[in-house]
Amino acid sequence: MKLIVADDYEDLSRHALAWLRGALAGIDIPTVVLPTGNTPLGLYHNLATGSKGQFLANARFIQLDEYQGIPREDFRTLAGWFWRILLNPLSIPKTALISFDSSARDPDREAVRMEAVATKTDIDACVLGLGLNGHLGFNEPGSDFASQTRVVDLSADSIKSNAAYWGDEALVPRRAFTLGLGTLATSRHTLLLVSGPHKASILATALIGPQTPEVPATCLASFRDATVIADRSAIGAMPRGRSRHPSN
Ligand code: GLP
């Protein structure tokens, strides 16, 4: 696992763009998994600037995670968020995103459908954010490293952190779909983006701590090609030279 320490959030977003471009170089129709959340906003802004995002024009996007049990047209769907912050600015049609049906009558069957989609062809590049409780996507603490795409109950921590997106915990749906950790592990290249002092403690645990389902992000050390880009404020709590696989 590679660790790149960025000077600040802007530098992190620049590194992320370079990483994504490099991961997809030479692939005509790449398959990509990208996160919602606040951390990737700088990357998405960079992609939408000028023609920098041109290399994604033909990409197919597989949705990382989605709330379950709300209408597809609900303002909170992560598919809608993803369209607003990335696809629309890049003039990429909605049809390029293969998404969960948040309103599926049979959620377990919907998860099986998306697992089949995600594993039919290789995911060329996967970018992830880090939950304050160590989650990846909505793979909450306790998630098996081999887990597949499924419906999960959101942890109290995730409901609290997601309330920041919608203004109130009462507005956060209690269940969600997520690609599984085992599903994500099939990606050719994986990038974890981590920014801010509030992530310093969980990042240190993710990089230094023992691999355990209690901290889902520790699974990254076993991925095919994983890179972490963290800014200095997120690196703060980590003792020097203690990364499990340091290289910078
Ligand atoms: C959210 C999402 C993740 C996201 C993570 C970090 O709950 N389920 O996909 O990457 O938490 O979010 P943020 O970047 O806003 O800190």
Coordinates of C-alpha atoms and ligand atoms in Angstrom, one line a residue:
M1 CA 0.0 0.0 0.0
K2 CA 1.3 3.4 -1.0
L3 CA 0.9 6.5 1.1
I4 CA 1.1 9.9 -0.4
V5 CA 1.1 12.8 2.0
A6 CA -0.3 16.0 0.4
D7 CA 0.5 19.5 1.6
D8 CA -3.2 20.5 2.0
Y9 CA -6.6 19.7 0.5
E10 CA -5.9 21.4 -2.8
D11 CA -2.7 19.4 -3.2
L12 CA -4.6 16.2 -2.2
S13 CA -7.2 16.9 -4.9
R14 CA -4.4 17.5 -7.5
H15 CA -2.8 14.2 -6.6
A16 CA -6.1 12.4 -6.8
L17 CA -6.7 13.7 -10.3
A18 CA -3.3 12.5 -11.4
W19 CA -3.8 9.2 -9.7
L20 CA -7.2 8.6 -11.4
R21 CA -5.9 9.6 -14.8
G22 CA -2.9 7.3 -14.4
A23 CA -5.1 4.4 -13.3
L24 CA -7.3 4.7 -16.3
A25 CA -4.6 5.5 -18.9
G26 CA -5.1 3.6 -22.2
I27 CA -8.5 2.2 -21.2
D28 CA -11.2 3.1 -23.8
I29 CA -14.3 2.3 -21.7
P30 CA -13.1 2.3 -18.1
T31 CA -15.3 1.0 -15.2
V32 CA -15.0 3.3 -12.2
V33 CA -16.4 3.4 -8.7
L34 CA -16.3 6.9 -7.1
P35 CA -17.6 8.1 -3.7
T36 CA -20.0 10.8 -2.6
G37 CA -19.2 12.7 0.5
N38 CA -17.2 15.9 1.1
T39 CA -13.6 14.6 0.6
P40 CA -13.7 14.0 -3.2
L41 CA -15.3 17.4 -4.0
G42 CA -11.9 19.0 -4.9
L43 CA -11.2 16.1 -7.2
Y44 CA -14.6 16.5 -8.9
H45 CA -14.1 20.2 -9.2
N46 CA -10.7 19.6 -10.9
L47 CA -12.3 17.1 -13.2
A48 CA -14.9 19.6 -14.2
T49 CA -12.4 22.3 -15.0
G50 CA -11.6 22.8 -18.7
S51 CA -11.2 19.4 -20.4
K52 CA -9.4 17.7 -17.4
G53 CA -12.2 15.2 -17.0
Q54 CA -12.3 14.2 -20.7
F55 CA -10.7 10.8 -19.9
L56 CA -14.0 9.9 -18.1
A57 CA -16.2 10.7 -21.1
N58 CA -16.8 7.1 -22.0
A59 CA -16.6 5.6 -18.5
R60 CA -19.2 3.5 -16.9
F61 CA -19.7 4.3 -13.2
I62 CA -20.9 1.8 -10.7
Q63 CA -22.4 3.3 -7.6
L64 CA -20.5 2.7 -4.4
D65 CA -23.3 3.1 -1.9
E66 CA -26.9 4.4 -1.6
Y67 CA -29.6 4.9 1.0
Q68 CA -32.2 2.2 1.0
G69 CA -36.0 2.8 1.4
I70 CA -36.4 6.2 -0.1
P71 CA -37.9 7.1 -3.5
R72 CA -35.5 7.3 -6.5
E73 CA -36.5 10.9 -6.9
D74 CA -35.8 11.8 -3.2
F75 CA -33.4 14.7 -2.9
R76 CA -31.2 12.6 -0.6
T77 CA -30.3 9.8 -3.0
L78 CA -26.6 9.5 -3.4
A79 CA -27.2 8.8 -7.1
G80 CA -28.7 12.2 -7.4
W81 CA -25.8 13.7 -5.5
F82 CA -23.3 12.0 -7.8
W83 CA -25.1 13.3 -10.9
R84 CA -25.2 16.9 -9.5
I85 CA -21.6 17.0 -8.4
L86 CA -19.8 15.0 -11.2
L87 CA -21.8 13.7 -14.1
N88 CA -23.8 16.8 -14.9
P89 CA -20.8 19.2 -14.7
L90 CA -18.9 16.8 -17.0
S91 CA -21.9 16.5 -19.4
I92 CA -22.0 12.7 -18.8
P93 CA -25.4 11.2 -19.2
K94 CA -27.2 9.8 -16.2
T95 CA -27.3 6.4 -18.0
A96 CA -23.5 6.1 -17.5
L97 CA -24.1 5.5 -13.8
I98 CA -25.2 2.0 -12.9
S99 CA -27.1 2.7 -9.6
F100 CA -28.9 1.0 -6.8
D101 CA -32.7 1.4 -6.9
S102 CA -33.1 3.0 -3.5
S103 CA -36.8 2.1 -3.6
A104 CA -36.5 -1.5 -4.7
R105 CA -39.3 -3.6 -3.2
D106 CA -36.9 -6.5 -2.7
P107 CA -33.7 -4.8 -1.4
D108 CA -31.8 -8.1 -1.0
R109 CA -32.5 -9.0 -4.6
E110 CA -31.4 -5.5 -5.7
A111 CA -28.1 -6.0 -3.9
V112 CA -27.6 -9.3 -5.7
R113 CA -28.2 -7.6 -9.0
M114 CA -25.6 -4.9 -8.3
E115 CA -23.1 -7.5 -7.1
A116 CA -23.4 -9.2 -10.4
V117 CA -22.9 -5.9 -12.2
A118 CA -19.9 -5.0 -10.2
T119 CA -18.2 -8.3 -10.7
K120 CA -19.0 -9.0 -14.3
T121 CA -16.0 -7.0 -15.5
D122 CA -13.1 -5.7 -13.5
I123 CA -13.4 -2.4 -11.8
D124 CA -10.5 -0.5 -13.3
A125 CA -10.3 2.2 -10.6
C126 CA -12.1 2.7 -7.3
V127 CA -11.8 5.9 -5.2
L128 CA -13.1 5.7 -1.6
G129 CA -13.6 8.1 1.3
L130 CA -13.0 7.2 5.0
G131 CA -15.8 7.2 7.5
L132 CA -15.0 8.5 11.0
N133 CA -15.7 4.9 12.2
G134 CA -13.4 3.4 9.6
H135 CA -16.1 2.5 7.1
L136 CA -15.6 2.2 3.4
G137 CA -18.7 2.9 1.4
F138 CA -21.3 1.8 3.9
N139 CA -19.3 -1.2 5.1
E140 CA -19.7 -0.6 8.7
P141 CA -17.4 -1.9 11.6
G142 CA -17.9 -5.7 11.7
S143 CA -18.0 -6.1 7.9
D144 CA -16.3 -9.2 6.7
F145 CA -13.4 -8.5 4.4
A146 CA -14.9 -10.9 1.9
S147 CA -18.4 -9.3 2.1
Q148 CA -20.5 -8.8 -1.0
T149 CA -22.9 -6.1 -2.1
R150 CA -25.7 -6.0 0.4
V151 CA -28.2 -4.0 2.5
V152 CA -26.9 -2.8 5.9
D153 CA -28.2 -1.0 8.9
L154 CA -26.3 2.2 9.3
S155 CA -24.3 2.6 12.6
A156 CA -25.1 5.4 15.0
D157 CA -21.8 6.9 14.0
S158 CA -22.7 7.0 10.3
I159 CA -26.2 8.4 11.0
K160 CA -24.5 11.1 13.0
S161 CA -21.8 11.9 10.4
N162 CA -24.3 11.7 7.5
A163 CA -26.6 14.2 9.3
A164 CA -24.0 16.8 8.2
Y165 CA -25.2 16.3 4.6
W166 CA -28.9 16.8 5.3
G167 CA -28.9 19.0 8.4
D168 CA -30.6 16.6 10.8
E169 CA -30.2 13.0 12.0
A170 CA -33.9 12.5 11.5
L171 CA -33.4 13.0 7.7
V172 CA -30.7 10.2 7.4
P173 CA -32.2 7.0 6.2
R174 CA -31.4 4.1 8.6
R175 CA -30.5 1.5 6.0
A176 CA -28.3 1.5 2.9
F177 CA -26.9 -0.5 0.0
T178 CA -23.1 -0.8 -0.3
L179 CA -20.7 -2.7 -2.5
G180 CA -19.0 -5.2 -0.2
L181 CA -15.4 -5.1 0.9
G182 CA -14.8 -8.3 -1.1
T183 CA -16.4 -6.6 -4.1
L184 CA -14.2 -3.6 -3.8
A185 CA -11.1 -5.8 -3.4
T186 CA -11.5 -7.0 -7.0
S187 CA -10.6 -3.4 -8.2
R188 CA -7.4 -3.2 -10.2
H189 CA -6.5 0.1 -8.5
T190 CA -7.9 1.6 -5.3
L191 CA -7.4 5.0 -3.8
L192 CA -8.4 6.2 -0.4
L193 CA -8.7 9.9 0.1
V194 CA -8.4 11.3 3.6
S195 CA -8.5 15.0 4.6
G196 CA -8.7 17.0 7.8
P197 CA -7.7 16.7 11.5
H198 CA -11.0 15.0 12.4
K199 CA -9.9 12.0 10.4
A200 CA -6.4 11.8 11.9
S201 CA -7.2 9.3 14.6
I202 CA -9.1 6.8 12.4
L203 CA -6.5 7.2 9.6
A204 CA -3.7 6.2 12.0
T205 CA -5.7 3.2 13.1
A206 CA -6.4 2.3 9.4
L207 CA -2.8 2.5 8.5
I208 CA -1.0 1.2 11.6
G209 CA -3.6 -0.9 13.5
P210 CA -4.0 -4.6 13.1
Q211 CA -6.2 -5.8 10.2
T212 CA -9.7 -6.3 11.7
P213 CA -13.3 -6.1 10.5
E214 CA -13.8 -3.7 13.3
V215 CA -11.9 -1.1 11.3
P216 CA -13.1 -1.9 7.7
A217 CA -10.4 0.3 6.1
T218 CA -7.7 -2.0 7.4
C219 CA -8.7 -4.4 4.6
L220 CA -7.0 -2.1 2.1
A221 CA -3.6 -3.5 2.9
S222 CA -4.7 -6.7 1.2
F223 CA -6.0 -5.1 -2.0
R224 CA -4.4 -5.6 -5.3
D225 CA -3.0 -2.0 -5.7
A226 CA -4.0 0.4 -3.0
T227 CA -2.9 4.0 -2.5
V228 CA -3.8 6.4 0.3
I229 CA -3.6 10.1 -0.3
A230 CA -3.9 12.0 2.9
D231 CA -3.2 15.7 3.6
R232 CA -0.9 16.7 6.4
S233 CA -3.7 17.6 8.7
A234 CA -5.0 14.0 8.5
I235 CA -1.6 12.5 9.0
G236 CA -1.0 14.5 12.2
A237 CA -1.6 11.7 14.7
M238 CA 0.5 9.1 13.0
P239 CA 3.9 8.4 14.5
R240 CA 6.6 8.7 11.8
G241 CA 7.6 5.4 10.2
R242 CA 4.7 3.5 11.6
S243 CA 2.7 3.0 8.4
R244 CA 2.1 -0.7 7.7
H245 CA 3.6 -0.3 4.2
P246 CA 5.1 3.2 4.1
S247 CA 6.2 4.7 0.8
N248 CA 6.1 8.3 -0.1
Ligands
GLP1 C1 -20.0 8.4 4.0 C2 -20.2 7.5 2.8 C3 -18.8 7.2 2.2 C4 -17.9 8.4 2.3 C5 -17.6 8.5 3.7 C6 -16.7 9.8 4.0 O1 -20.9 8.1 5.0 N1 -20.9 6.3 3.0 O2 -19.0 6.7 0.9 O3 -16.8 8.2 1.5 O4 -18.7 8.5 4.5 O5 -17.5 10.9 3.8 P1 -16.8 12.4 3.8 O6 -15.9 12.4 2.6 O7 -17.9 13.4 3.7 O8 -16.0 12.5 5.1

